[in-house]
Short mmCIF file of C-alpha atoms in Angstrom, two decimals:
data_model
loop_
_atom_site.label_atom_id
_atom_site.label_comp_id
_atom_site.label_asym_id
_atom_site.label_seq_id
_atom_site.Cartn_x
_atom_site.Cartn_y
_atom_site.Cartn_z
CA UNK A 128 -18.40 -13.51 15.08
CA UNK A 129 -18.66 -10.98 12.30
CA UNK A 130 -17.38 -7.41 12.50
CA UNK A 131 -20.94 -6.13 12.25
CA UNK A 132 -22.58 -8.08 15.06
CA UNK A 133 -21.36 -9.45 18.35
CA UNK A 134 -23.21 -12.18 20.18
CA UNK A 135 -24.64 -9.70 22.70
CA UNK A 136 -23.74 -6.20 21.58
CA UNK A 137 -22.58 -3.72 19.01
CA UNK A 138 -19.35 -2.68 17.46
CA UNK A 139 -18.96 0.24 19.85
CA UNK A 140 -17.75 -1.95 22.66
CA UNK A 141 -20.64 -3.84 24.29
CA UNK A 142 -19.52 -7.27 23.16
CA UNK A 143 -19.62 -10.53 25.00
CA UNK A 144 -15.83 -10.38 25.35
CA UNK A 145 -13.02 -12.62 24.11
CA UNK A 146 -14.17 -15.57 26.21
CA UNK A 147 -17.30 -15.87 24.01
CA UNK A 148 -15.26 -16.79 20.94
CA UNK A 149 -15.09 -20.53 20.29
CA UNK A 150 -11.81 -22.34 19.53
CA UNK A 151 -13.01 -22.88 15.96
CA UNK A 152 -13.76 -19.18 15.67
CA UNK A 153 -10.31 -18.27 16.96
CA UNK A 154 -8.71 -20.67 14.48
CA UNK A 155 -10.70 -19.25 11.55
CA UNK A 156 -9.82 -15.71 12.63
CA UNK A 157 -6.15 -16.72 12.81
CA UNK A 158 -6.24 -18.02 9.23
CA UNK A 159 -7.88 -14.83 8.02
CA UNK A 160 -5.28 -12.70 9.76
CA UNK A 161 -2.47 -14.77 8.25
CA UNK A 162 -3.94 -14.31 4.78
CA UNK A 163 -4.17 -10.55 5.35
CA UNK A 164 -0.60 -10.42 6.66
CA UNK A 165 0.72 -12.37 3.69
CA UNK A 166 -1.11 -10.12 1.25
CA UNK A 167 0.27 -7.10 3.07
CA UNK A 168 3.80 -8.47 2.63
CA UNK A 169 3.15 -8.93 -1.08
CA UNK A 170 1.98 -5.31 -1.18
CA UNK A 171 5.22 -4.29 0.53
CA UNK A 172 7.18 -5.90 -2.30
CA UNK A 173 5.17 -3.99 -4.90
CA UNK A 174 5.52 -0.69 -3.03
CA UNK A 175 9.28 -1.21 -2.78
CA UNK A 176 9.53 -2.03 -6.50
CA UNK A 177 7.96 1.37 -7.26
CA UNK A 178 9.43 3.58 -4.54
CA UNK A 179 13.02 2.54 -5.25
CA UNK A 180 13.01 4.59 -8.46
CA UNK A 181 12.26 7.80 -6.54
CA UNK A 182 15.64 7.25 -4.86
CA UNK A 183 17.65 5.67 -7.69
CA UNK A 184 16.54 7.75 -10.70
CA UNK A 185 16.45 11.56 -10.42
CA UNK A 186 14.23 11.75 -13.51
CA UNK A 187 11.57 9.49 -12.04
CA UNK A 188 8.12 11.15 -12.03
CA UNK A 189 9.39 14.12 -14.04
CA UNK A 190 8.30 15.11 -17.53
CA UNK A 191 11.31 13.43 -19.18
CA UNK A 192 13.01 10.06 -19.28
CA UNK A 193 16.50 9.65 -17.87
CA UNK A 194 19.06 9.93 -20.70
CA UNK A 195 21.42 7.72 -18.69
CA UNK A 196 18.87 4.89 -18.76
CA UNK A 197 18.03 4.96 -22.45
CA UNK A 198 18.99 1.45 -23.55
CA UNK A 199 16.50 -1.27 -24.53
CA UNK A 200 16.98 -3.12 -21.23
CA UNK A 201 16.44 0.10 -19.28
CA UNK A 202 13.20 0.74 -21.14
CA UNK A 203 12.11 -2.86 -20.63
CA UNK A 204 12.57 -2.59 -16.87
CA UNK A 205 10.75 0.75 -16.81
CA UNK A 206 7.93 -0.73 -18.88
CA UNK A 207 7.44 -3.79 -16.65
CA UNK A 208 7.47 -1.72 -13.46
CA UNK A 209 4.90 0.70 -14.88
CA UNK A 210 2.67 -2.04 -16.30
CA UNK A 211 2.59 -4.41 -13.33
CA UNK A 212 3.48 -2.33 -10.27
CA UNK A 213 2.82 1.40 -10.58
CA UNK A 214 -0.70 2.48 -9.56
CA UNK A 215 -1.52 -1.11 -8.54
CA UNK A 216 0.14 -1.78 -5.22
CA UNK A 217 -0.89 1.33 -3.35
CA UNK A 218 -4.39 0.21 -4.32
CA UNK A 219 -3.70 -3.18 -2.75
CA UNK A 220 -2.33 -1.52 0.38
CA UNK A 221 -5.44 0.70 0.49
CA UNK A 222 -7.77 -2.27 0.11
CA UNK A 223 -5.99 -4.05 2.97
CA UNK A 224 -6.21 -0.88 5.09
CA UNK A 225 -9.98 -0.93 4.65
CA UNK A 226 -10.15 -4.65 5.39
CA UNK A 227 -7.97 -4.26 8.49
CA UNK A 228 -10.25 -1.43 9.59
CA UNK A 229 -12.99 -4.03 10.10
CA UNK A 230 -10.56 -6.23 12.04
CA UNK A 231 -9.88 -3.26 14.31
CA UNK A 232 -13.64 -2.89 14.75
CA UNK A 233 -13.96 -6.55 15.72
CA UNK A 234 -10.99 -6.29 18.09
CA UNK A 235 -12.52 -3.32 19.89
CA UNK A 236 -15.78 -5.23 20.18
CA UNK A 237 -14.07 -8.28 21.67
CA UNK A 238 -12.20 -6.09 24.16
CA UNK A 239 -15.26 -4.09 25.12
CA UNK A 240 -13.52 -0.86 24.08
CA UNK A 241 -14.62 2.22 22.17
CA UNK A 242 -13.67 1.75 18.54
CA UNK A 243 -13.93 5.45 17.68
CA UNK A 244 -11.52 6.45 20.43
CA UNK A 245 -9.09 3.73 19.45
CA UNK A 246 -9.20 4.62 15.79
CA UNK A 247 -8.72 8.34 16.36
CA UNK A 248 -5.60 7.61 18.38
CA UNK A 249 -4.36 5.24 15.70
CA UNK A 250 -4.95 7.81 12.97
CA UNK A 251 -3.01 10.41 14.96
CA UNK A 252 -0.12 7.97 15.39
CA UNK A 253 -0.05 7.21 11.66
CA UNK A 254 -0.13 10.91 10.82
CA UNK A 255 2.83 11.67 13.08
CA UNK A 256 4.88 8.77 11.71
CA UNK A 257 3.99 9.77 8.17
CA UNK A 258 4.93 13.40 8.72
CA UNK A 259 8.36 12.47 10.08
CA UNK A 260 8.91 9.92 7.33
CA UNK A 261 7.88 12.34 4.61
CA UNK A 262 10.09 15.19 5.80
CA UNK A 263 13.20 13.19 6.70
CA UNK A 264 13.33 10.22 4.33
CA UNK A 265 10.80 9.98 1.50
CA UNK A 266 8.73 12.95 0.37
CA UNK A 267 6.41 10.63 -1.61
CA UNK A 268 5.20 8.72 1.44
CA UNK A 269 1.45 8.26 1.79
CA UNK A 270 0.71 7.60 5.48
CA UNK A 271 -0.44 11.18 6.07
CA UNK A 272 -2.90 10.83 3.19
CA UNK A 273 -4.09 7.52 4.65
CA UNK A 274 -4.59 9.17 8.02
CA UNK A 275 -6.80 11.84 6.47
CA UNK A 276 -8.79 9.33 4.44
CA UNK A 277 -9.19 7.12 7.51
CA UNK A 278 -11.24 9.91 9.08
CA UNK A 279 -13.61 9.65 6.12
CA UNK A 280 -13.73 5.88 6.53
CA UNK A 281 -14.46 6.30 10.23
CA UNK A 282 -17.50 8.41 9.39
CA UNK A 283 -18.59 5.85 6.75
CA UNK A 284 -17.91 2.77 8.89
CA UNK A 285 -21.58 1.75 9.10
CA UNK A 286 -22.13 1.74 5.33
CA UNK A 287 -23.70 -1.46 4.07
CA UNK A 288 -21.22 -3.51 1.99
CA UNK A 289 -23.18 -3.08 -1.23
CA UNK A 290 -23.41 0.67 -0.75
CA UNK A 291 -19.69 0.91 0.00
CA UNK A 292 -18.89 -0.96 -3.23
CA UNK A 293 -21.20 1.27 -5.27
CA UNK A 294 -19.75 4.43 -3.76
CA UNK A 295 -16.17 3.24 -4.36
CA UNK A 296 -16.98 2.29 -7.96
CA UNK A 297 -18.57 5.68 -8.66
CA UNK A 298 -15.53 7.41 -7.19
CA UNK A 299 -13.12 5.41 -9.35
CA UNK A 300 -15.18 5.96 -12.48
CA UNK A 301 -15.53 9.70 -11.90
CA UNK A 302 -11.81 10.21 -11.29
CA UNK A 303 -10.80 8.03 -14.24
CA UNK A 304 -13.13 9.84 -16.61
CA UNK A 305 -11.86 13.20 -15.36
CA UNK A 306 -8.23 12.28 -16.11
CA UNK A 307 -9.15 10.85 -19.50
CA UNK A 308 -10.90 14.11 -20.30
CA UNK A 309 -7.88 16.16 -19.22
CA UNK A 310 -5.66 14.01 -21.43
CA UNK A 311 -7.98 14.47 -24.36
CA UNK A 312 -7.89 18.25 -23.87
CA UNK A 313 -4.08 18.20 -23.84
CA UNK A 314 -4.01 16.17 -27.03
CA UNK A 315 -6.50 18.52 -28.68
CA UNK A 316 -4.23 21.41 -27.70
CA UNK A 317 -1.30 19.79 -29.52
CA UNK A 318 0.57 18.64 -26.41
CA UNK A 319 1.00 14.85 -26.80
CA UNK A 320 4.21 14.67 -24.73
CA UNK A 321 6.62 17.02 -23.03
CA UNK A 322 9.46 18.52 -25.07
CA UNK A 323 12.87 16.95 -24.68
CA UNK A 324 14.59 17.95 -21.46
CA UNK A 325 11.43 19.33 -19.87
CA UNK A 326 12.18 17.75 -16.50
CA UNK A 327 15.96 18.24 -16.57
CA UNK A 328 16.11 21.13 -14.11
CA UNK A 329 14.15 19.29 -11.44
CA UNK A 330 16.14 16.11 -12.03
CA UNK A 331 19.49 17.86 -11.80
CA UNK A 332 18.50 19.54 -8.54
CA UNK A 333 17.57 16.17 -7.07
CA UNK A 334 20.77 14.60 -8.38
CA UNK A 335 22.85 17.30 -6.72
CA UNK A 336 20.96 16.96 -3.42
CA UNK A 337 20.99 13.17 -3.25
CA UNK A 338 24.58 12.96 -4.44
CA UNK A 339 25.78 15.58 -1.96
CA UNK A 340 25.87 15.84 1.82
CA UNK A 341 23.17 14.66 4.22
CA UNK A 342 22.06 18.26 4.81
CA UNK A 343 21.40 18.78 1.10
CA UNK A 344 19.35 15.58 0.97
CA UNK A 345 17.27 16.62 3.97
CA UNK A 346 16.71 20.11 2.57
CA UNK A 347 15.52 18.70 -0.75
CA UNK A 348 13.24 16.10 0.83
CA UNK A 349 11.72 18.47 3.38
CA UNK A 350 11.40 21.26 0.84
CA UNK A 351 9.42 19.15 -1.62
CA UNK A 352 7.16 17.43 0.92
CA UNK A 353 4.23 19.86 0.79
CA UNK A 354 4.22 19.98 -3.01
CA UNK A 355 4.30 16.19 -3.31
CA UNK A 356 1.68 15.76 -0.59
CA UNK A 357 -0.75 17.88 -2.58
CA UNK A 358 0.02 15.79 -5.68
CA UNK A 359 -0.59 12.57 -3.75
CA UNK A 360 -3.96 13.82 -2.53
CA UNK A 361 -5.00 14.68 -6.08
CA UNK A 362 -3.47 11.70 -7.89
CA UNK A 363 -3.92 8.87 -5.40
CA UNK A 364 -6.33 10.10 -2.74
CA UNK A 365 -9.65 9.38 -4.53
CA UNK A 366 -8.66 5.90 -5.70
CA UNK A 367 -7.17 5.08 -2.28
CA UNK A 368 -10.47 6.07 -0.65
CA UNK A 369 -12.36 3.90 -3.12
CA UNK A 370 -10.17 0.93 -2.20
CA UNK A 371 -10.70 1.71 1.50
CA UNK A 372 -14.42 1.32 0.83
CA UNK A 373 -13.92 -1.92 -1.09
CA UNK A 374 -11.82 -3.24 1.78
CA UNK A 375 -14.50 -2.21 4.28
CA UNK A 376 -17.10 -4.11 2.27
CA UNK A 377 -14.84 -7.17 1.95
CA UNK A 378 -14.17 -7.16 5.67
CA UNK A 379 -17.83 -6.95 6.53
CA UNK A 380 -18.49 -9.87 4.21
CA UNK A 381 -15.51 -11.72 5.74
CA UNK A 382 -14.12 -12.30 2.27
CA UNK A 383 -11.06 -14.19 3.46
CA UNK A 384 -12.99 -16.50 5.76
CA UNK A 385 -14.01 -18.92 3.03
CA UNK A 386 -13.18 -20.12 -0.44
CA UNK A 387 -14.08 -17.60 -3.10
CA UNK A 388 -16.78 -18.79 -5.54
CA UNK A 389 -15.18 -20.20 -8.67
CA UNK A 390 -17.40 -18.14 -10.93
CA UNK A 391 -16.34 -14.94 -9.19
CA UNK A 392 -12.69 -15.97 -9.42
CA UNK A 393 -13.02 -16.59 -13.16
CA UNK A 394 -14.65 -13.18 -13.65
CA UNK A 395 -11.96 -11.37 -11.67
CA UNK A 396 -9.13 -13.17 -13.42
CA UNK A 397 -10.73 -12.65 -16.82
CA UNK A 398 -11.22 -8.91 -16.34
CA UNK A 399 -7.86 -8.41 -14.67
CA UNK A 400 -5.84 -10.28 -17.27
CA UNK A 401 -7.61 -8.55 -20.15
CA UNK A 402 -8.83 -5.05 -19.35
CA UNK A 403 -6.59 -4.62 -16.29
CA UNK A 404 -3.45 -5.76 -18.03
CA UNK A 405 -4.29 -3.85 -21.22
CA UNK A 406 -4.71 -0.65 -19.22
CA UNK A 407 -1.41 -1.30 -17.48
CA UNK A 408 0.38 -1.85 -20.79
CA UNK A 409 -1.06 1.37 -22.22
CA UNK A 410 0.01 3.31 -19.15
CA UNK A 411 3.47 1.72 -19.24
CA UNK A 412 3.96 2.59 -22.90
CA UNK A 413 2.99 6.23 -22.26
CA UNK A 414 5.15 6.55 -19.14
CA UNK A 415 8.15 4.99 -20.88
CA UNK A 416 7.98 6.53 -24.35
CA UNK A 417 5.72 9.61 -24.13
CA UNK A 418 6.02 11.10 -20.62
CA UNK A 419 4.78 14.47 -19.51
CA UNK A 420 1.95 15.23 -21.92
CA UNK A 421 -1.56 14.40 -23.04
CA UNK A 422 -0.81 10.79 -23.88
CA UNK A 423 0.46 10.05 -20.38
CA UNK A 424 -2.43 11.93 -18.77
CA UNK A 425 -4.89 9.98 -20.88
CA UNK A 426 -3.11 6.72 -20.03
CA UNK A 427 -3.16 7.61 -16.33
CA UNK A 428 -6.92 8.09 -16.55
CA UNK A 429 -7.32 4.72 -18.26
CA UNK A 430 -5.15 3.26 -15.51
CA UNK A 431 -7.43 4.71 -12.84
CA UNK A 432 -10.26 2.76 -14.45
CA UNK A 433 -8.40 -0.51 -15.04
CA UNK A 434 -5.70 -0.77 -12.36
CA UNK A 435 -8.19 -1.94 -9.69
CA UNK A 436 -9.01 -4.91 -11.93
CA UNK A 437 -5.37 -5.98 -12.01
CA UNK A 438 -5.10 -5.37 -8.27
CA UNK A 439 -8.12 -7.62 -7.72
CA UNK A 440 -6.39 -10.26 -9.82
CA UNK A 441 -3.38 -10.06 -7.53
CA UNK A 442 -5.62 -10.57 -4.49
CA UNK A 443 -7.47 -13.54 -5.97
CA UNK A 444 -4.28 -15.08 -7.32
CA UNK A 445 -2.50 -14.75 -3.98
CA UNK A 446 -5.40 -16.21 -2.03
CA UNK A 447 -5.53 -19.18 -4.40
CA UNK A 448 -1.78 -19.66 -3.99
CA UNK A 449 -2.03 -19.45 -0.20
CA UNK A 450 -4.74 -22.12 -0.16
CA UNK A 451 -2.56 -24.48 -2.19
CA UNK A 452 0.85 -23.54 -0.79
CA UNK A 453 0.51 -22.56 2.84
CA UNK A 454 4.30 -22.44 3.12
CA UNK A 455 4.35 -19.40 0.81
CA UNK A 456 1.73 -17.65 2.93
CA UNK A 457 3.60 -18.51 6.12
CA UNK A 458 6.89 -17.22 4.68
CA UNK A 459 5.31 -13.88 3.77
CA UNK A 460 3.08 -13.33 6.80
CA UNK A 461 5.72 -12.18 9.36
CA UNK A 462 6.80 -9.33 7.06
CA UNK A 463 3.14 -8.34 6.72
CA UNK A 464 2.67 -8.35 10.49
CA UNK A 465 5.50 -5.82 10.60
CA UNK A 466 4.32 -3.87 7.56
CA UNK A 467 4.69 -0.43 9.15
CA UNK A 468 8.22 -1.12 10.38
CA UNK A 469 9.16 -2.67 7.05
CA UNK A 470 7.65 0.14 4.99
CA UNK A 471 9.60 2.82 6.83
CA UNK A 472 12.62 0.53 6.97
CA UNK A 473 12.61 0.28 3.18
CA UNK A 474 12.86 4.04 2.91
CA UNK A 475 15.70 4.12 5.41
CA UNK A 476 17.71 1.50 3.50
CA UNK A 477 17.04 3.17 0.14
CA UNK A 478 18.07 6.53 1.56
CA UNK A 479 21.31 5.04 2.90
CA UNK A 480 22.08 3.50 -0.49
CA UNK A 481 21.05 6.25 -2.89
CA UNK A 482 21.15 9.61 -1.07
CA UNK A 483 23.51 11.85 0.86
CA UNK A 484 22.50 10.09 4.07
CA UNK A 485 24.74 7.25 2.95
CA UNK A 486 26.42 6.13 -0.27
CA UNK A 487 24.81 8.70 -2.59
CA UNK A 488 24.44 6.24 -5.49
CA UNK A 489 21.57 8.08 -7.16
CA UNK A 490 21.79 7.78 -10.96
CA UNK A 491 24.83 5.48 -10.65
CA UNK A 492 23.19 2.05 -10.42
CA UNK A 493 22.07 0.19 -13.54
CA UNK A 494 18.35 -0.55 -13.78
CA UNK A 495 18.83 -4.32 -13.54
CA UNK A 496 20.98 -3.83 -10.44
CA UNK A 497 18.22 -1.69 -8.93
CA UNK A 498 15.85 -4.62 -9.37
CA UNK A 499 18.42 -6.79 -7.63
CA UNK A 500 18.53 -4.35 -4.72
CA UNK A 501 14.75 -4.60 -4.42
CA UNK A 502 14.93 -8.39 -4.27
CA UNK A 503 17.74 -8.29 -1.69
CA UNK A 504 15.93 -5.83 0.58
CA UNK A 505 12.68 -7.77 0.49
CA UNK A 506 14.41 -11.11 1.10
CA UNK A 507 16.23 -9.59 4.07
CA UNK A 508 12.95 -8.26 5.45
CA UNK A 509 11.34 -11.69 5.21
CA UNK A 510 14.18 -13.23 7.20
CA UNK A 511 14.46 -10.37 9.70
CA UNK A 512 10.69 -10.24 10.31
CA UNK A 513 10.50 -13.96 11.07
CA UNK A 514 13.49 -13.67 13.41
CA UNK A 515 12.09 -10.64 15.21
CA UNK A 516 8.59 -12.06 15.70
CA UNK A 517 10.07 -15.26 17.02
CA UNK A 518 11.24 -13.19 19.99
CA UNK A 519 8.89 -10.21 20.14
CA UNK A 520 5.13 -9.86 20.16
CA UNK A 521 5.06 -7.04 17.59
CA UNK A 522 7.32 -5.13 15.26
CA UNK A 523 8.96 -2.07 16.87
CA UNK A 524 6.71 0.53 15.24
CA UNK A 525 3.66 -1.74 15.48
CA UNK A 526 4.32 -2.02 19.23
CA UNK A 527 4.39 1.75 19.60
CA UNK A 528 1.31 2.28 17.44
CA UNK A 529 -0.56 -0.41 19.35
CA UNK A 530 0.30 1.38 22.61
CA UNK A 531 -1.06 4.65 21.22
CA UNK A 532 -4.15 2.94 19.78
CA UNK A 533 -5.18 0.92 22.83
CA UNK A 534 -3.96 3.36 25.46
CA UNK A 535 -1.97 0.74 27.32
CA UNK A 536 1.52 -0.69 27.01
CA UNK A 537 1.52 -3.97 25.06
CA UNK A 538 3.88 -6.78 25.88
CA UNK A 539 7.29 -6.53 24.21
CA UNK A 540 8.41 -10.15 24.11
CA UNK A 541 6.49 -13.00 22.53
CA UNK A 542 5.34 -15.98 24.55
CA UNK A 543 8.25 -17.91 23.05
CA UNK A 544 10.76 -15.06 23.45
#
């Protein structure tokens, strides 16, 4: 049963009910959900690999590079993160949000419930969690932005797949061209990169806050939340909305329900590994060696145009891997089922390691060691998620959000728990 049509009703809740779904249909839906969960776990890894630097490096996202991380190995790590992770994995998360939106539509149809009511409650729950997360732990968090964009997606939920893809593509192109134009104007004005030390004041303030007491960390995080939220809306909001629309179209076409056509796979891989990777390399070079000026702005605009291609390559590559190595998919899927808990949990662990909430190791951990911390956190989340879901029906935050969404208390323990 597709998200668009039930056997005897519409998406707004007049479905035939869960008993109408055949065993084969339930099995196919289970495989699709596992693929989505595994992809979501992969997205969690990418998000963690980017967000860690906002805790570990006080100069991250400022107009200057960190003078303490100026060696060749430091630059190599920064380059790889920028080329392969930055501006790619929030796109993947956004695509999966749009895809999961159609799964929520299908779930409401099967349950005979109002999808609009459910989704509005879910959006409110996400907004509250995001607001608390952004003020207390990580001012760069994006759930509040997602909640706002989800209202747009709710209005656009009946868009035909082709129209959703066209609208998303136009949005990406317009934003990318705008940033390229701004970069060109900066270059024409003689501002290729920021002068040395341009971001030092901001970085030193963050260093003092994160290396001090818990109160100083909270004051810094809460005090910068509004400013960063506006930046997120401007820098990531349009492309996130475009990926929402792509995910909506993919969900309506039930993209994960069947093998992708080989010709389409070759096209995606070809574009992603050429134009997508080239755009990532250009952006990485600018962010590493020419931050804070026209070159980086221009490179960011190019990235807005090409990053979705590399993100699509990640999706296609992962799906191909899952088809050939189900054990990899099954190892990742539990962490993806608990994506909300794990996402906020990552911020909590990073705050305890790098800020005044805990050890205060900001600017004191070598770049390679930071990468090791990322690997350790993600590995621990894979193990912990499998353990938890072996005993509980949902992750802790997923359980609460499901209660808010459906308006009734879900079961706490799993059937095996």
